[in-house]
PDB file of C-alpha atoms in Angstrom:
ATOM      1  CA  MET A   1     149.255 -53.288  21.691  1.00 96.00           C
ATOM      2  CA  SER A   2     150.149 -49.976  23.311  1.00 98.00           C
ATOM      3  CA  VAL A   3     150.397 -46.593  21.606  1.00 98.00           C
ATOM      4  CA  PHE A   4     153.273 -44.602  23.108  1.00 98.00           C
ATOM      5  CA  SER A   5     153.645 -41.595  20.827  1.00 98.00           C
ATOM      6  CA  LEU A   6     151.656 -39.314  18.521  1.00 98.00           C
ATOM      7  CA  SER A   7     152.674 -36.486  16.181  1.00 98.00           C
ATOM      8  CA  TYR A   8     150.849 -34.375  13.577  1.00 98.00           C
ATOM      9  CA  SER A   9     152.098 -33.608  10.080  1.00 98.00           C
ATOM     10  CA  PRO A  10     153.197 -29.972   9.482  1.00 97.00           C
ATOM     11  CA  CYS A  11     149.981 -29.405   7.437  1.00 96.00           C
ATOM     12  CA  GLY A  12     147.905 -30.843  10.296  1.00 97.00           C
ATOM     13  CA  ARG A  13     145.998 -33.210   8.006  1.00 97.00           C
ATOM     14  CA  PHE A  14     147.776 -36.414   9.096  1.00 98.00           C
ATOM     15  CA  LEU A  15     148.555 -38.088  12.434  1.00 98.00           C
ATOM     16  CA  ALA A  16     151.471 -40.468  13.027  1.00 98.00           C
ATOM     17  CA  ALA A  17     151.292 -42.965  15.907  1.00 98.00           C
ATOM     18  CA  GLY A  18     154.089 -45.167  17.303  1.00 98.00           C
ATOM     19  CA  ASN A  19     153.468 -48.454  19.147  1.00 98.00           C
ATOM     20  CA  ASN A  20     155.279 -51.035  21.311  1.00 98.00           C
ATOM     21  CA  TYR A  21     156.143 -53.179  18.245  1.00 98.00           C
ATOM     22  CA  GLY A  22     158.233 -50.477  16.554  1.00 97.00           C
ATOM     23  CA  GLU A  23     155.479 -49.718  14.036  1.00 98.00           C
ATOM     24  CA  ILE A  24     154.323 -46.310  12.825  1.00 98.00           C
ATOM     25  CA  ALA A  25     150.765 -45.856  11.541  1.00 98.00           C
ATOM     26  CA  LEU A  26     149.697 -42.848   9.498  1.00 98.00           C
ATOM     27  CA  PHE A  27     146.067 -41.685   9.703  1.00 98.00           C
ATOM     28  CA  SER A  28     144.312 -39.157   7.488  1.00 98.00           C
ATOM     29  CA  LEU A  29     142.557 -36.729   9.838  1.00 97.00           C
ATOM     30  CA  SER A  30     140.886 -35.010   6.886  1.00 96.00           C
ATOM     31  CA  ALA A  31     139.282 -38.354   5.870  1.00 97.00           C
ATOM     32  CA  ALA A  32     138.353 -39.321   9.448  1.00 97.00           C
ATOM     33  CA  LEU A  33     136.805 -35.903  10.171  1.00 96.00           C
ATOM     34  CA  SER A  34     134.952 -35.595   6.866  1.00 95.00           C
ATOM     35  CA  PRO A  35     131.096 -35.669   6.949  1.00 94.00           C
ATOM     36  CA  ASP A  36     131.079 -38.809   4.787  1.00 94.00           C
ATOM     37  CA  ALA A  37     133.692 -40.691   6.846  1.00 95.00           C
ATOM     38  CA  THR A  38     133.278 -44.479   7.038  1.00 94.00           C
ATOM     39  CA  SER A  39     134.846 -47.017   9.431  1.00 94.00           C
ATOM     40  CA  GLN A  40     137.621 -47.379   6.833  1.00 96.00           C
ATOM     41  CA  SER A  41     138.481 -43.675   7.333  1.00 97.00           C
ATOM     42  CA  GLN A  42     139.465 -44.534  10.923  1.00 98.00           C
ATOM     43  CA  LYS A  43     142.075 -47.064   9.796  1.00 98.00           C
ATOM     44  CA  PRO A  44     145.683 -46.173   8.876  1.00 98.00           C
ATOM     45  CA  VAL A  45     146.471 -45.113   5.318  1.00 98.00           C
ATOM     46  CA  LEU A  46     149.941 -46.561   5.921  1.00 98.00           C
ATOM     47  CA  THR A  47     151.579 -48.831   8.542  1.00 98.00           C
ATOM     48  CA  PHE A  48     155.263 -49.742   8.528  1.00 98.00           C
ATOM     49  CA  THR A  49     157.946 -51.089  10.868  1.00 97.00           C
ATOM     50  CA  ALA A  50     160.354 -48.276  11.704  1.00 97.00           C
ATOM     51  CA  HIS A  51     162.372 -49.722  14.614  1.00 96.00           C
ATOM     52  CA  GLU A  52     163.016 -52.981  16.451  1.00 92.00           C
ATOM     53  CA  GLY A  53     161.778 -51.780  19.845  1.00 93.00           C
ATOM     54  CA  PRO A  54     158.915 -49.592  21.102  1.00 97.00           C
ATOM     55  CA  ILE A  55     158.619 -46.069  19.682  1.00 98.00           C
ATOM     56  CA  PHE A  56     158.470 -43.955  22.820  1.00 97.00           C
ATOM     57  CA  SER A  57     158.830 -40.654  20.999  1.00 98.00           C
ATOM     58  CA  LEU A  58     157.646 -39.123  17.705  1.00 98.00           C
ATOM     59  CA  ILE A  59     158.032 -35.446  16.803  1.00 98.00           C
ATOM     60  CA  SER A  60     157.600 -33.401  13.642  1.00 97.00           C
ATOM     61  CA  THR A  61     159.667 -30.573  12.207  1.00 96.00           C
ATOM     62  CA  ASP A  62     158.662 -28.370   9.248  1.00 94.00           C
ATOM     63  CA  CYS A  63     159.132 -31.271   6.858  1.00 95.00           C
ATOM     64  CA  HIS A  64     160.306 -34.353   8.769  1.00 97.00           C
ATOM     65  CA  LEU A  65     158.892 -36.924  11.160  1.00 98.00           C
ATOM     66  CA  LEU A  66     161.494 -38.024  13.733  1.00 98.00           C
ATOM     67  CA  SER A  67     161.037 -41.384  15.460  1.00 98.00           C
ATOM     68  CA  ALA A  68     162.997 -42.920  18.325  1.00 97.00           C
ATOM     69  CA  GLY A  69     163.237 -46.623  19.039  1.00 87.00           C
ATOM     70  CA  ASN A  70     165.822 -49.116  20.225  1.00 84.00           C
ATOM     71  CA  GLY A  71     168.536 -46.529  20.920  1.00 93.00           C
ATOM     72  CA  GLU A  72     168.373 -44.810  17.534  1.00 96.00           C
ATOM     73  CA  ILE A  73     166.595 -41.910  15.847  1.00 97.00           C
ATOM     74  CA  SER A  74     165.299 -41.983  12.280  1.00 97.00           C
ATOM     75  CA  ALA A  75     164.067 -39.121  10.107  1.00 97.00           C
ATOM     76  CA  TRP A  76     161.303 -39.588   7.532  1.00 98.00           C
ATOM     77  CA  SER A  77     160.082 -37.104   4.932  1.00 98.00           C
ATOM     78  CA  TRP A  78     156.436 -36.215   5.550  1.00 98.00           C
ATOM     79  CA  THR A  79     155.946 -35.632   1.795  1.00 97.00           C
ATOM     80  CA  GLU A  80     157.245 -39.124   1.033  1.00 98.00           C
ATOM     81  CA  LEU A  81     155.250 -40.800   3.841  1.00 98.00           C
ATOM     82  CA  ILE A  82     152.037 -39.238   2.518  1.00 97.00           C
ATOM     83  CA  LYS A  83     152.943 -40.789  -0.871  1.00 97.00           C
ATOM     84  CA  LYS A  84     153.508 -44.096   1.024  1.00 97.00           C
ATOM     85  CA  ASN A  85     157.281 -44.143   0.503  1.00 97.00           C
ATOM     86  CA  VAL A  86     158.860 -45.427   3.705  1.00 96.00           C
ATOM     87  CA  LYS A  87     162.602 -45.030   3.324  1.00 96.00           C
ATOM     88  CA  PRO A  88     164.276 -43.178   6.216  1.00 97.00           C
ATOM     89  CA  LEU A  89     166.299 -40.092   5.226  1.00 97.00           C
ATOM     90  CA  TRP A  90     168.812 -40.885   7.946  1.00 96.00           C
ATOM     91  CA  THR A  91     169.272 -42.850  11.160  1.00 96.00           C
ATOM     92  CA  ARG A  92     171.548 -41.699  13.989  1.00 95.00           C
ATOM     93  CA  ARG A  93     172.584 -43.242  17.268  1.00 94.00           C
ATOM     94  CA  PRO A  94     173.854 -41.165  20.217  1.00 93.00           C
ATOM     95  CA  ASN A  95     177.414 -41.806  21.400  1.00 88.00           C
ATOM     96  CA  TYR A  96     176.672 -44.258  24.198  1.00 89.00           C
ATOM     97  CA  LYS A  97     179.495 -45.209  26.547  1.00 81.00           C
ATOM     98  CA  SER A  98     178.675 -48.929  26.549  1.00 72.00           C
ATOM     99  CA  SER A  99     178.155 -50.828  23.332  1.00 66.00           C
ATOM    100  CA  LEU A 100     176.778 -53.896  25.127  1.00 70.00           C
ATOM    101  CA  GLU A 101     173.421 -52.522  26.174  1.00 77.00           C
ATOM    102  CA  ILE A 102     171.348 -50.311  23.910  1.00 85.00           C
ATOM    103  CA  PRO A 103     169.673 -47.613  26.018  1.00 90.00           C
ATOM    104  CA  GLU A 104     166.139 -46.700  25.007  1.00 92.00           C
ATOM    105  CA  ILE A 105     165.291 -43.166  23.917  1.00 96.00           C
ATOM    106  CA  ASN A 106     162.375 -41.992  26.033  1.00 96.00           C
ATOM    107  CA  SER A 107     161.812 -38.426  24.889  1.00 97.00           C
ATOM    108  CA  MET A 108     162.804 -35.888  22.213  1.00 98.00           C
ATOM    109  CA  ILE A 109     162.118 -32.218  21.619  1.00 98.00           C
ATOM    110  CA  ILE A 110     163.385 -29.618  19.144  1.00 97.00           C
ATOM    111  CA  ASN A 111     165.229 -26.640  20.608  1.00 96.00           C
ATOM    112  CA  PRO A 112     164.348 -23.900  18.058  1.00 94.00           C
ATOM    113  CA  ARG A 113     167.008 -21.578  19.485  1.00 92.00           C
ATOM    114  CA  ASP A 114     169.836 -23.458  17.735  1.00 92.00           C
ATOM    115  CA  ASN A 115     167.849 -26.002  15.665  1.00 94.00           C
ATOM    116  CA  SER A 116     169.045 -28.914  17.773  1.00 97.00           C
ATOM    117  CA  LEU A 117     167.291 -32.082  18.857  1.00 98.00           C
ATOM    118  CA  VAL A 118     167.292 -32.720  22.630  1.00 98.00           C
ATOM    119  CA  VAL A 119     167.192 -36.454  23.406  1.00 98.00           C
ATOM    120  CA  GLY A 120     166.493 -38.002  26.824  1.00 97.00           C
ATOM    121  CA  ALA A 121     167.919 -41.520  27.040  1.00 95.00           C
ATOM    122  CA  GLY A 122     168.203 -44.617  29.196  1.00 94.00           C
ATOM    123  CA  ASP A 123     171.952 -44.069  29.695  1.00 94.00           C
ATOM    124  CA  ASN A 124     171.090 -41.286  32.242  1.00 95.00           C
ATOM    125  CA  ASN A 125     172.184 -38.590  29.772  1.00 96.00           C
ATOM    126  CA  ILE A 126     170.698 -35.958  27.495  1.00 98.00           C
ATOM    127  CA  HIS A 127     172.198 -36.020  24.000  1.00 97.00           C
ATOM    128  CA  ILE A 128     172.107 -32.965  21.717  1.00 97.00           C
ATOM    129  CA  LEU A 129     171.904 -33.542  17.960  1.00 97.00           C
ATOM    130  CA  ASP A 130     172.814 -30.687  15.606  1.00 96.00           C
ATOM    131  CA  MET A 131     169.984 -30.977  13.075  1.00 95.00           C
ATOM    132  CA  GLU A 132     171.780 -29.002  10.397  1.00 92.00           C
ATOM    133  CA  HIS A 133     174.883 -31.222  10.289  1.00 92.00           C
ATOM    134  CA  GLY A 134     173.240 -34.428  11.531  1.00 91.00           C
ATOM    135  CA  GLU A 135     175.831 -34.937  14.274  1.00 94.00           C
ATOM    136  CA  PHE A 136     175.609 -35.327  18.031  1.00 96.00           C
ATOM    137  CA  LYS A 137     177.472 -32.329  19.407  1.00 94.00           C
ATOM    138  CA  SER A 138     177.192 -32.584  23.207  1.00 95.00           C
ATOM    139  CA  VAL A 139     176.041 -34.636  26.192  1.00 96.00           C
ATOM    140  CA  LEU A 140     174.432 -33.210  29.334  1.00 97.00           C
ATOM    141  CA  GLN A 141     175.458 -35.329  32.333  1.00 97.00           C
ATOM    142  CA  GLY A 142     173.996 -35.064  35.834  1.00 97.00           C
ATOM    143  CA  HIS A 143     171.123 -37.527  36.261  1.00 97.00           C
ATOM    144  CA  SER A 144     171.977 -40.713  38.157  1.00 96.00           C
ATOM    145  CA  ASP A 145     169.283 -42.823  36.442  1.00 96.00           C
ATOM    146  CA  TYR A 146     167.134 -43.006  33.266  1.00 94.00           C
ATOM    147  CA  VAL A 147     166.034 -39.718  31.721  1.00 97.00           C
ATOM    148  CA  HIS A 148     162.292 -40.043  31.060  1.00 97.00           C
ATOM    149  CA  CYS A 149     161.339 -36.628  29.680  1.00 98.00           C
ATOM    150  CA  VAL A 150     162.765 -33.416  28.241  1.00 98.00           C
ATOM    151  CA  SER A 151     161.336 -29.953  27.630  1.00 98.00           C
ATOM    152  CA  VAL A 152     162.655 -26.600  26.383  1.00 97.00           C
ATOM    153  CA  ARG A 153     162.277 -23.041  27.712  1.00 95.00           C
ATOM    154  CA  GLU A 154     163.072 -21.317  24.462  1.00 88.00           C
ATOM    155  CA  ARG A 155     163.183 -17.714  25.648  1.00 89.00           C
ATOM    156  CA  GLU A 156     165.545 -18.471  28.532  1.00 91.00           C
ATOM    157  CA  GLY A 157     167.713 -20.841  26.497  1.00 91.00           C
ATOM    158  CA  GLU A 158     167.083 -23.621  29.018  1.00 96.00           C
ATOM    159  CA  ILE A 159     166.454 -27.362  28.780  1.00 98.00           C
ATOM    160  CA  LEU A 160     164.499 -29.224  31.465  1.00 98.00           C
ATOM    161  CA  SER A 161     164.770 -32.951  32.087  1.00 98.00           C
ATOM    162  CA  GLY A 162     163.090 -35.394  34.471  1.00 98.00           C
ATOM    163  CA  GLY A 163     164.485 -38.739  35.500  1.00 98.00           C
ATOM    164  CA  GLU A 164     164.068 -42.005  37.352  1.00 98.00           C
ATOM    165  CA  ASP A 165     166.319 -40.444  40.052  1.00 98.00           C
ATOM    166  CA  GLY A 166     163.449 -38.112  41.055  1.00 98.00           C
ATOM    167  CA  ALA A 167     165.189 -34.951  39.877  1.00 98.00           C
ATOM    168  CA  VAL A 168     164.074 -32.251  37.480  1.00 98.00           C
ATOM    169  CA  ARG A 169     167.228 -30.594  36.168  1.00 98.00           C
ATOM    170  CA  ILE A 170     167.356 -27.217  34.462  1.00 98.00           C
ATOM    171  CA  TRP A 171     170.259 -26.826  32.032  1.00 98.00           C
ATOM    172  CA  ASP A 172     171.775 -23.831  30.294  1.00 96.00           C
ATOM    173  CA  SER A 173     171.566 -24.956  26.663  1.00 94.00           C
ATOM    174  CA  ARG A 174     174.548 -22.776  25.670  1.00 92.00           C
ATOM    175  CA  THR A 175     177.028 -24.102  28.243  1.00 94.00           C
ATOM    176  CA  GLY A 176     175.517 -27.544  28.854  1.00 94.00           C
ATOM    177  CA  GLN A 177     175.747 -26.912  32.614  1.00 96.00           C
ATOM    178  CA  SER A 178     173.036 -27.934  35.072  1.00 97.00           C
ATOM    179  CA  VAL A 179     171.927 -24.662  36.719  1.00 97.00           C
ATOM    180  CA  HIS A 180     169.194 -25.997  39.053  1.00 97.00           C
ATOM    181  CA  CYS A 181     168.151 -29.381  40.402  1.00 98.00           C
ATOM    182  CA  ILE A 182     164.659 -29.786  41.898  1.00 97.00           C
ATOM    183  CA  GLU A 183     164.099 -33.014  43.844  1.00 98.00           C
ATOM    184  CA  VAL A 184     160.309 -32.986  43.635  1.00 98.00           C
ATOM    185  CA  TYR A 185     159.748 -35.963  45.963  1.00 97.00           C
ATOM    186  CA  LYS A 186     161.373 -34.015  48.833  1.00 97.00           C
ATOM    187  CA  TYR A 187     158.486 -31.516  48.833  1.00 97.00           C
ATOM    188  CA  GLU A 188     155.877 -32.782  51.282  1.00 95.00           C
ATOM    189  CA  ASP A 189     152.865 -31.597  49.227  1.00 95.00           C
ATOM    190  CA  CYS A 190     154.089 -33.425  46.108  1.00 97.00           C
ATOM    191  CA  ALA A 191     155.566 -36.589  47.656  1.00 97.00           C
ATOM    192  CA  ARG A 192     153.772 -39.925  47.192  1.00 97.00           C
ATOM    193  CA  PRO A 193     156.268 -42.532  48.489  1.00 96.00           C
ATOM    194  CA  GLN A 194     153.889 -45.365  47.532  1.00 96.00           C
ATOM    195  CA  TYR A 195     154.442 -44.512  43.837  1.00 96.00           C
ATOM    196  CA  GLY A 196     158.192 -43.795  44.086  1.00 97.00           C
ATOM    197  CA  LYS A 197     160.169 -40.677  43.213  1.00 97.00           C
ATOM    198  CA  TRP A 198     160.620 -40.978  39.422  1.00 98.00           C
ATOM    199  CA  ILE A 199     159.611 -38.123  37.116  1.00 98.00           C
ATOM    200  CA  SER A 200     157.649 -39.265  34.052  1.00 97.00           C
ATOM    201  CA  CYS A 201     156.677 -35.943  32.495  1.00 97.00           C
ATOM    202  CA  VAL A 202     157.857 -32.363  32.487  1.00 98.00           C
ATOM    203  CA  THR A 203     156.471 -29.521  30.379  1.00 97.00           C
ATOM    204  CA  THR A 204     156.958 -25.772  30.445  1.00 96.00           C
ATOM    205  CA  ASP A 205     155.174 -22.592  29.463  1.00 93.00           C
ATOM    206  CA  SER A 206     157.341 -19.497  29.958  1.00 87.00           C
ATOM    207  CA  ASP A 207     157.835 -19.183  33.761  1.00 93.00           C
ATOM    208  CA  TRP A 208     155.747 -22.237  34.626  1.00 96.00           C
ATOM    209  CA  MET A 209     156.487 -25.960  34.770  1.00 97.00           C
ATOM    210  CA  LEU A 210     154.285 -29.033  35.150  1.00 98.00           C
ATOM    211  CA  CYS A 211     155.810 -32.273  36.388  1.00 98.00           C
ATOM    212  CA  SER A 212     154.558 -35.636  37.586  1.00 97.00           C
ATOM    213  CA  GLY A 213     155.428 -39.311  37.998  1.00 97.00           C
ATOM    214  CA  GLY A 214     155.758 -40.866  41.432  1.00 97.00           C
ATOM    215  CA  PRO A 215     155.120 -37.410  42.946  1.00 98.00           C
ATOM    216  CA  ALA A 216     151.699 -35.848  42.302  1.00 98.00           C
ATOM    217  CA  LEU A 217     151.173 -33.657  39.223  1.00 98.00           C
ATOM    218  CA  SER A 218     152.263 -30.184  40.311  1.00 98.00           C
ATOM    219  CA  LEU A 219     152.564 -26.692  38.851  1.00 98.00           C
ATOM    220  CA  TRP A 220     155.802 -24.838  39.625  1.00 98.00           C
ATOM    221  CA  HIS A 221     156.854 -21.235  39.305  1.00 97.00           C
ATOM    222  CA  LEU A 222     160.342 -21.413  37.774  1.00 95.00           C
ATOM    223  CA  ARG A 223     161.573 -18.056  39.025  1.00 93.00           C
ATOM    224  CA  SER A 224     160.996 -18.999  42.651  1.00 94.00           C
ATOM    225  CA  LEU A 225     161.515 -22.762  42.006  1.00 95.00           C
ATOM    226  CA  SER A 226     158.520 -23.576  44.190  1.00 94.00           C
ATOM    227  CA  PRO A 227     155.262 -25.524  43.678  1.00 96.00           C
ATOM    228  CA  THR A 228     152.149 -23.314  43.517  1.00 97.00           C
ATOM    229  CA  SER A 229     149.496 -26.036  42.919  1.00 98.00           C
ATOM    230  CA  VAL A 230     149.352 -29.788  43.491  1.00 98.00           C
ATOM    231  CA  PHE A 231     146.616 -31.743  41.684  1.00 98.00           C
ATOM    232  CA  PRO A 232     144.770 -34.552  43.542  1.00 96.00           C
ATOM    233  CA  LEU A 233     144.868 -37.070  40.668  1.00 96.00           C
ATOM    234  CA  THR A 234     145.156 -40.807  41.326  1.00 92.00           C
ATOM    235  CA  GLY A 235     148.057 -42.813  39.889  1.00 93.00           C
ATOM    236  CA  CYS A 236     151.042 -41.542  37.905  1.00 95.00           C
ATOM    237  CA  GLN A 237     150.447 -38.991  35.154  1.00 97.00           C
ATOM    238  CA  ARG A 238     152.494 -39.784  32.029  1.00 97.00           C
ATOM    239  CA  GLN A 239     151.858 -36.604  30.057  1.00 97.00           C
ATOM    240  CA  ALA A 240     150.438 -33.170  30.790  1.00 97.00           C
ATOM    241  CA  THR A 241     150.040 -30.009  28.741  1.00 97.00           C
ATOM    242  CA  PHE A 242     148.897 -26.418  29.167  1.00 97.00           C
ATOM    243  CA  TYR A 243     145.762 -25.583  27.182  1.00 95.00           C
ATOM    244  CA  GLN A 244     144.290 -22.082  27.394  1.00 92.00           C
ATOM    245  CA  ASP A 245     143.562 -21.561  31.113  1.00 92.00           C
ATOM    246  CA  LYS A 246     143.573 -25.296  31.889  1.00 96.00           C
ATOM    247  CA  ILE A 247     145.910 -28.248  32.241  1.00 98.00           C
ATOM    248  CA  LEU A 248     145.171 -31.542  30.455  1.00 98.00           C
ATOM    249  CA  ALA A 249     146.766 -34.711  31.851  1.00 98.00           C
ATOM    250  CA  VAL A 250     146.740 -38.454  31.122  1.00 98.00           C
ATOM    251  CA  GLY A 251     148.167 -41.439  32.985  1.00 97.00           C
ATOM    252  CA  GLU A 252     147.006 -44.484  34.941  1.00 95.00           C
ATOM    253  CA  GLY A 253     143.277 -44.269  34.334  1.00 95.00           C
ATOM    254  CA  PRO A 254     140.856 -44.367  31.382  1.00 97.00           C
ATOM    255  CA  TYR A 255     140.321 -40.594  31.185  1.00 97.00           C
ATOM    256  CA  VAL A 256     141.767 -37.191  30.326  1.00 98.00           C
ATOM    257  CA  SER A 257     141.871 -34.991  33.441  1.00 98.00           C
ATOM    258  CA  HIS A 258     140.996 -31.304  33.028  1.00 98.00           C
ATOM    259  CA  CYS A 259     142.564 -29.286  35.846  1.00 98.00           C
ATOM    260  CA  LEU A 260     142.360 -25.616  36.747  1.00 98.00           C
ATOM    261  CA  LEU A 261     145.649 -23.798  37.389  1.00 96.00           C
ATOM    262  CA  GLY A 262     144.696 -23.323  41.049  1.00 96.00           C
ATOM    263  CA  GLY A 263     144.795 -27.071  41.709  1.00 96.00           C
ATOM    264  CA  LYS A 264     141.167 -28.140  41.230  1.00 97.00           C
ATOM    265  CA  VAL A 265     140.244 -31.109  39.012  1.00 97.00           C
ATOM    266  CA  LYS A 266     137.395 -29.805  36.863  1.00 97.00           C
ATOM    267  CA  ALA A 267     136.517 -32.902  34.808  1.00 97.00           C
ATOM    268  CA  GLU A 268     137.634 -36.429  33.919  1.00 97.00           C
ATOM    269  CA  ILE A 269     136.680 -37.256  30.309  1.00 97.00           C
ATOM    270  CA  PRO A 270     136.328 -41.028  29.577  1.00 97.00           C
ATOM    271  CA  CYS A 271     138.645 -42.708  27.028  1.00 98.00           C
ATOM    272  CA  THR A 272     138.801 -46.152  25.414  1.00 97.00           C
ATOM    273  CA  SER A 273     142.157 -47.384  26.804  1.00 97.00           C
ATOM    274  CA  GLN A 274     142.352 -48.355  30.485  1.00 97.00           C
ATOM    275  CA  SER A 275     145.683 -46.576  30.878  1.00 98.00           C
ATOM    276  CA  LEU A 276     146.983 -43.651  28.812  1.00 98.00           C
ATOM    277  CA  ASN A 277     150.493 -42.771  27.615  1.00 98.00           C
ATOM    278  CA  THR A 278     150.228 -39.743  25.365  1.00 98.00           C
ATOM    279  CA  LEU A 279     148.041 -36.788  24.425  1.00 97.00           C
ATOM    280  CA  GLN A 280     148.610 -34.318  21.591  1.00 98.00           C
ATOM    281  CA  LEU A 281     146.762 -31.193  20.492  1.00 97.00           C
ATOM    282  CA  ASN A 282     146.790 -30.426  16.772  1.00 97.00           C
ATOM    283  CA  THR A 283     147.774 -26.772  16.504  1.00 93.00           C
ATOM    284  CA  ASN A 284     149.051 -27.160  12.910  1.00 93.00           C
ATOM    285  CA  SER A 285     145.612 -26.788  11.302  1.00 91.00           C
ATOM    286  CA  THR A 286     142.507 -24.848  12.350  1.00 89.00           C
ATOM    287  CA  GLU A 287     140.357 -27.105  10.201  1.00 90.00           C
ATOM    288  CA  HIS A 288     141.569 -30.284  11.957  1.00 93.00           C
ATOM    289  CA  ARG A 289     142.000 -28.891  15.472  1.00 93.00           C
ATOM    290  CA  VAL A 290     141.637 -32.037  17.576  1.00 97.00           C
ATOM    291  CA  LEU A 291     143.038 -33.648  20.703  1.00 97.00           C
ATOM    292  CA  THR A 292     144.244 -37.244  20.265  1.00 98.00           C
ATOM    293  CA  VAL A 293     144.976 -39.677  23.090  1.00 98.00           C
ATOM    294  CA  GLY A 294     146.775 -43.047  22.981  1.00 98.00           C
ATOM    295  CA  GLY A 295     147.415 -45.754  25.557  1.00 98.00           C
ATOM    296  CA  SER A 296     147.123 -49.439  26.405  1.00 98.00           C
ATOM    297  CA  SER A 297     145.136 -50.515  23.327  1.00 98.00           C
ATOM    298  CA  ASP A 298     145.199 -50.171  19.542  1.00 98.00           C
ATOM    299  CA  HIS A 299     142.611 -47.353  19.760  1.00 98.00           C
ATOM    300  CA  ILE A 300     143.523 -43.664  19.516  1.00 98.00           C
ATOM    301  CA  ASP A 301     140.708 -41.470  20.783  1.00 98.00           C
ATOM    302  CA  VAL A 302     139.917 -38.268  18.884  1.00 98.00           C
ATOM    303  CA  PHE A 303     138.255 -35.292  20.581  1.00 97.00           C
ATOM    304  CA  THR A 304     136.877 -32.537  18.357  1.00 95.00           C
ATOM    305  CA  ASN A 305     135.403 -30.952  21.468  1.00 91.00           C
ATOM    306  CA  LEU A 306     137.388 -31.428  24.682  1.00 92.00           C
ATOM    307  CA  SER A 307     134.341 -32.494  26.677  1.00 91.00           C
ATOM    308  CA  TYR A 308     133.707 -35.824  24.959  1.00 93.00           C
ATOM    309  CA  LYS A 309     135.317 -38.412  22.659  1.00 96.00           C
ATOM    310  CA  ALA A 310     134.106 -38.038  19.041  1.00 96.00           C
ATOM    311  CA  PHE A 311     135.465 -41.352  17.691  1.00 97.00           C
ATOM    312  CA  SER A 312     138.513 -43.623  17.756  1.00 98.00           C
ATOM    313  CA  LEU A 313     141.156 -44.368  15.146  1.00 98.00           C
ATOM    314  CA  SER A 314     142.477 -47.935  15.279  1.00 97.00           C
ATOM    315  CA  PHE A 315     146.032 -49.095  14.562  1.00 94.00           C
TER     316      PHE A 315
END
C-alpha cells in the first residue's frame, strides 16, 4: 500500500488519508493524541472506497473534503464523514478532449480569490472548477506533458503549475494566460540530468517559490525569476513546504529533510516508509498541531515535535 494524500478536517481533529487502492481512511487525531490512547486509537475510525484508481490529491474546504481519483473529483461532507455517512455530495469530471483514456488528476488547490478549484491533470492541462456553481469554467493550456502539481499566489492572482515537460508555468488566473515559463532543468545549479527534467512539486509563499523533481529542490525569487538557493538533497523531492524560517521536504528517502532558506540541510528526521509522497502540517487546530507524513507503506507518521516521530497511524 502507498499513501499519496493527506488532509485535515476544518476543525483539525480528524485526518483523511488517500491510498493507491482508491480508499480514504479517516483518523481521529484527538483520540490518537489523547493521554489514554491505545493501539486502537491509531487505526481509522472509518475506511471507504471513494474512487477506482489511486487518490493522488485530497484537500479540505470549510466544510467539504475533496478527493481526486481516476479522472474525477468527488466532494464529501466532513460533518457526514465524521458520522460515518459516506455518500458523495457530487462528482465532477473535467472536460477531457479524449474519451478513450481517462487522465489522472495529480494535484488540486483552492484559489480563494474566486472560490475556484485548480486541477492539474494528466491531459497536460489545468482545469478550473467554479465551486459555487459546480461547473468547469476554463482550461489553461500550455504544458506539453502531464501536469504534476499546482499552487496559488493569492495576492498576485496567479496560478503556478509544474509538469513532466520540465516547465513551471505562471498563469494570470483572471485571463487564463501563461505569463512566465521557467524551464528549471536549464539552470546549471538545479539540473540533474540523471533524474530527468520533470517537476513533481511546486509551492509558493508570497514572492518565493519552491520546486523540485528531476532538478534539485530549489528556492526561487518570483520577482526576479531566479534561483536563490539549491538544496543538496538526494533523489527527487515529491513535496515541500515553508514552515517558519525553514523548509520541510519529503521524497525518495525514509526521512523528512529540514532545510534552511540559505540552502543548508539542517536535519533529516527518520520516518517509517522507505519513500515518502506527502507531508501536511495541521494549522486548523492549536490543540492538534502536528505534522503527518505518508509514503510507501500503510503507516502515516505523526510528529508532535518536528525533531522526532511520536507514533504512526496505520491504514
